[in-house]
mmCIF file of C-alpha atoms in Angstrom:
data_model
loop_
_atom_site.group_PDB
_atom_site.id
_atom_site.type_symbol
_atom_site.label_atom_id
_atom_site.label_comp_id
_atom_site.label_asym_id
_atom_site.label_seq_id
_atom_site.Cartn_x
_atom_site.Cartn_y
_atom_site.Cartn_z
ATOM 1 C CA UNK A 60 0.000 0.000 0.000
ATOM 2 C CA UNK A 61 1.240 3.480 -0.843
ATOM 3 C CA UNK A 62 0.653 5.703 2.206
ATOM 4 C CA UNK A 63 1.506 8.893 0.335
ATOM 5 C CA UNK A 64 -1.099 8.170 -2.337
ATOM 6 C CA UNK A 65 -3.706 7.241 0.300
ATOM 7 C CA UNK A 66 -3.199 10.474 2.239
ATOM 8 C CA UNK A 67 -3.289 12.646 -0.888
ATOM 9 C CA UNK A 68 -6.393 10.801 -2.122
ATOM 10 C CA UNK A 69 -8.110 11.379 1.223
ATOM 11 C CA UNK A 70 -7.313 15.085 1.263
ATOM 12 C CA UNK A 71 -8.381 15.679 -2.346
ATOM 13 C CA UNK A 72 -11.529 13.528 -2.199
ATOM 14 C CA UNK A 73 -12.449 15.024 1.186
ATOM 15 C CA UNK A 74 -12.072 18.584 -0.104
ATOM 16 C CA UNK A 75 -14.059 17.767 -3.248
ATOM 17 C CA UNK A 76 -16.843 16.179 -1.227
ATOM 18 C CA UNK A 77 -17.044 19.045 1.257
ATOM 19 C CA UNK A 78 -17.230 21.550 -1.591
ATOM 20 C CA UNK A 79 -19.968 19.515 -3.269
ATOM 21 C CA UNK A 80 -21.866 19.171 0.013
ATOM 22 C CA UNK A 81 -21.641 22.897 0.803
ATOM 23 C CA UNK A 82 -22.859 23.931 -2.643
ATOM 24 C CA UNK A 83 -25.716 21.416 -2.864
ATOM 25 C CA UNK A 84 -27.005 22.023 0.659
ATOM 26 C CA UNK A 85 -26.919 25.788 0.200
ATOM 27 C CA UNK A 86 -28.693 25.575 -3.172
ATOM 28 C CA UNK A 87 -31.364 23.063 -2.161
ATOM 29 C CA UNK A 88 -32.134 24.259 1.358
ATOM 30 C CA UNK A 89 -31.268 27.935 1.124
ATOM 31 C CA UNK A 90 -29.304 27.529 4.335
ATOM 32 C CA UNK A 91 -25.902 28.810 5.290
ATOM 33 C CA UNK A 92 -22.860 27.562 3.400
ATOM 34 C CA UNK A 93 -21.228 27.181 6.799
ATOM 35 C CA UNK A 94 -23.813 24.673 8.075
ATOM 36 C CA UNK A 95 -21.891 21.530 6.989
ATOM 37 C CA UNK A 96 -18.818 22.744 8.862
ATOM 38 C CA UNK A 97 -20.928 23.347 11.966
ATOM 39 C CA UNK A 98 -22.420 19.848 11.785
ATOM 40 C CA UNK A 99 -19.007 18.220 11.569
ATOM 41 C CA UNK A 100 -17.434 20.514 14.184
ATOM 42 C CA UNK A 101 -20.199 19.584 16.641
ATOM 43 C CA UNK A 102 -18.665 16.098 16.842
ATOM 44 C CA UNK A 103 -15.828 17.642 18.853
ATOM 45 C CA UNK A 104 -17.192 20.984 20.062
ATOM 46 C CA UNK A 105 -20.692 19.861 21.036
ATOM 47 C CA UNK A 106 -24.198 20.739 19.906
ATOM 48 C CA UNK A 107 -23.851 24.389 20.886
ATOM 49 C CA UNK A 108 -22.157 25.119 17.520
ATOM 50 C CA UNK A 109 -24.998 23.669 15.452
ATOM 51 C CA UNK A 110 -26.746 26.961 14.782
ATOM 52 C CA UNK A 111 -24.690 28.564 12.027
ATOM 53 C CA UNK A 112 -25.059 32.237 11.392
ATOM 54 C CA UNK A 113 -24.571 33.940 8.055
ATOM 55 C CA UNK A 114 -21.274 35.296 9.394
ATOM 56 C CA UNK A 115 -18.248 33.057 9.553
ATOM 57 C CA UNK A 116 -16.942 31.635 12.823
ATOM 58 C CA UNK A 117 -13.374 30.678 11.893
ATOM 59 C CA UNK A 118 -12.868 28.370 14.892
ATOM 60 C CA UNK A 119 -15.949 26.303 14.062
ATOM 61 C CA UNK A 120 -15.270 26.219 10.314
ATOM 62 C CA UNK A 121 -11.623 25.273 10.839
ATOM 63 C CA UNK A 122 -12.558 22.585 13.364
ATOM 64 C CA UNK A 123 -15.181 21.163 11.011
ATOM 65 C CA UNK A 124 -12.771 21.189 8.075
ATOM 66 C CA UNK A 125 -9.984 19.513 10.064
ATOM 67 C CA UNK A 126 -12.300 16.785 11.383
ATOM 68 C CA UNK A 127 -13.746 16.203 7.912
ATOM 69 C CA UNK A 128 -10.300 15.956 6.304
ATOM 70 C CA UNK A 129 -8.974 13.736 9.108
ATOM 71 C CA UNK A 130 -11.876 11.323 8.628
ATOM 72 C CA UNK A 131 -11.425 11.506 4.850
ATOM 73 C CA UNK A 132 -7.776 10.483 5.158
ATOM 74 C CA UNK A 133 -8.662 7.725 7.630
ATOM 75 C CA UNK A 134 -11.334 6.335 5.314
ATOM 76 C CA UNK A 135 -9.010 6.629 2.301
ATOM 77 C CA UNK A 136 -6.302 4.642 4.073
ATOM 78 C CA UNK A 137 -8.841 1.897 4.810
ATOM 79 C CA UNK A 138 -10.040 2.000 1.194
ATOM 80 C CA UNK A 139 -6.462 1.907 -0.135
ATOM 81 C CA UNK A 140 -5.750 -1.172 1.981
ATOM 82 C CA UNK A 141 -8.735 -2.889 0.347
ATOM 83 C CA UNK A 142 -8.234 -1.861 -3.288
ATOM 84 C CA UNK A 143 -4.514 -1.291 -3.752
ATOM 85 C CA UNK A 144 -2.942 -2.766 -6.890
ATOM 86 C CA UNK A 145 -6.277 -3.684 -8.467
ATOM 87 C CA UNK A 146 -6.294 -0.898 -11.026
ATOM 88 C CA UNK A 147 -8.154 2.310 -11.752
ATOM 89 C CA UNK A 148 -11.600 0.865 -12.515
ATOM 90 C CA UNK A 149 -11.656 -1.250 -9.370
ATOM 91 C CA UNK A 150 -10.505 1.824 -7.459
ATOM 92 C CA UNK A 151 -13.389 3.915 -8.784
ATOM 93 C CA UNK A 152 -16.148 1.281 -8.621
ATOM 94 C CA UNK A 153 -14.864 -0.285 -5.402
ATOM 95 C CA UNK A 154 -14.497 3.192 -3.937
ATOM 96 C CA UNK A 155 -18.089 4.063 -4.850
ATOM 97 C CA UNK A 156 -19.300 0.886 -3.113
ATOM 98 C CA UNK A 157 -17.087 1.750 -0.135
ATOM 99 C CA UNK A 158 -18.652 5.240 -0.088
ATOM 100 C CA UNK A 159 -22.121 3.701 -0.061
ATOM 101 C CA UNK A 160 -21.097 1.531 2.900
ATOM 102 C CA UNK A 161 -19.741 4.624 4.686
ATOM 103 C CA UNK A 162 -23.054 6.389 4.149
ATOM 104 C CA UNK A 163 -24.964 3.492 5.714
ATOM 105 C CA UNK A 164 -22.567 3.281 8.657
ATOM 106 C CA UNK A 165 -22.440 7.048 9.233
ATOM 107 C CA UNK A 166 -26.135 7.830 8.843
ATOM 108 C CA UNK A 167 -27.715 4.676 10.239
ATOM 109 C CA UNK A 168 -25.429 3.881 13.181
ATOM 110 C CA UNK A 169 -23.416 6.966 14.163
ATOM 111 C CA UNK A 170 -26.601 9.030 14.306
ATOM 112 C CA UNK A 171 -27.239 7.392 17.678
ATOM 113 C CA UNK A 172 -24.133 9.223 18.943
ATOM 114 C CA UNK A 173 -24.590 12.355 16.826
ATOM 115 C CA UNK A 174 -28.343 12.777 16.288
ATOM 116 C CA UNK A 175 -27.952 16.107 14.465
ATOM 117 C CA UNK A 176 -26.836 14.142 11.387
ATOM 118 C CA UNK A 177 -30.162 12.278 11.239
ATOM 119 C CA UNK A 178 -32.035 15.015 9.312
ATOM 120 C CA UNK A 179 -29.197 15.135 6.763
ATOM 121 C CA UNK A 180 -29.908 11.621 5.532
ATOM 122 C CA UNK A 181 -30.921 11.867 1.922
ATOM 123 C CA UNK A 182 -29.718 12.033 -1.629
ATOM 124 C CA UNK A 183 -27.130 14.773 -1.037
ATOM 125 C CA UNK A 184 -25.321 12.868 1.700
ATOM 126 C CA UNK A 185 -25.672 9.594 -0.212
ATOM 127 C CA UNK A 186 -24.278 11.108 -3.404
ATOM 128 C CA UNK A 187 -21.506 12.838 -1.460
ATOM 129 C CA UNK A 188 -20.344 9.587 0.101
ATOM 130 C CA UNK A 189 -20.438 7.712 -3.209
ATOM 131 C CA UNK A 190 -18.524 10.530 -4.947
ATOM 132 C CA UNK A 191 -16.017 10.563 -2.076
ATOM 133 C CA UNK A 192 -15.371 6.837 -2.364
ATOM 134 C CA UNK A 193 -15.103 6.877 -6.159
ATOM 135 C CA UNK A 194 -12.798 9.904 -6.104
ATOM 136 C CA UNK A 195 -10.629 8.530 -3.293
ATOM 137 C CA UNK A 196 -10.316 5.149 -5.006
ATOM 138 C CA UNK A 197 -9.573 6.646 -8.405
ATOM 139 C CA UNK A 198 -7.085 9.187 -7.085
ATOM 140 C CA UNK A 199 -5.356 6.539 -4.988
ATOM 141 C CA UNK A 200 -4.992 4.139 -7.909
ATOM 142 C CA UNK A 201 -3.805 6.978 -10.141
ATOM 143 C CA UNK A 202 -1.110 8.003 -7.662
ATOM 144 C CA UNK A 203 -0.142 4.586 -6.305
ATOM 145 C CA UNK A 204 3.481 3.602 -6.770
ATOM 146 C CA UNK A 205 4.528 -0.019 -6.475
ATOM 147 C CA UNK A 206 7.360 0.703 -4.090
ATOM 148 C CA UNK A 207 7.739 -2.906 -2.970
ATOM 149 C CA UNK A 208 8.013 -4.476 -6.420
ATOM 150 C CA UNK A 209 11.372 -6.053 -7.250
ATOM 151 C CA UNK A 210 12.767 -4.317 -10.322
ATOM 152 C CA UNK A 211 15.948 -6.391 -10.769
ATOM 153 C CA UNK A 212 15.858 -9.727 -12.527
ATOM 154 C CA UNK A 213 16.385 -12.745 -10.269
ATOM 155 C CA UNK A 214 19.972 -13.911 -9.928
ATOM 156 C CA UNK A 215 20.782 -17.575 -10.484
ATOM 157 C CA UNK A 216 23.018 -19.638 -8.193
ATOM 158 C CA UNK A 217 25.664 -19.795 -10.934
ATOM 159 C CA UNK A 218 25.809 -16.005 -11.132
ATOM 160 C CA UNK A 219 26.121 -15.735 -7.354
ATOM 161 C CA UNK A 220 29.085 -18.128 -7.167
ATOM 162 C CA UNK A 221 30.948 -16.485 -10.057
#
């Protein structure tokens, strides 16, 4: 497994997904573009940060972004362990399936710990998780280097004794 590729894939796919989530939620609900950051930040800071205002609270936004990117890297490392060296198409399709599984786990089990995510279940979150997985898998496979592959031809016993 290529750790560098997994970390980069997690950061890029996480940023892409957060951007997609922010835009779609703001367009479809008319809510604040900062709301997704507040929801994620509440995991660490508590429910008191759940009411986003139209003005930016840098501490909450930064906390939400850091948590989101940390989880994105964590999930990408797990995905990379599963799909590494299978190729680009398996990375994309397998990643999309992995994203679907993450959606089910996050929105149907973790909502018992973080109930403020319950109302966010729907097509935006589902699509975001599938896009995250597909992007993370594709980016990982595109960046993966086979650093443990032997590049020298095997040496015979005769060549060793000469």
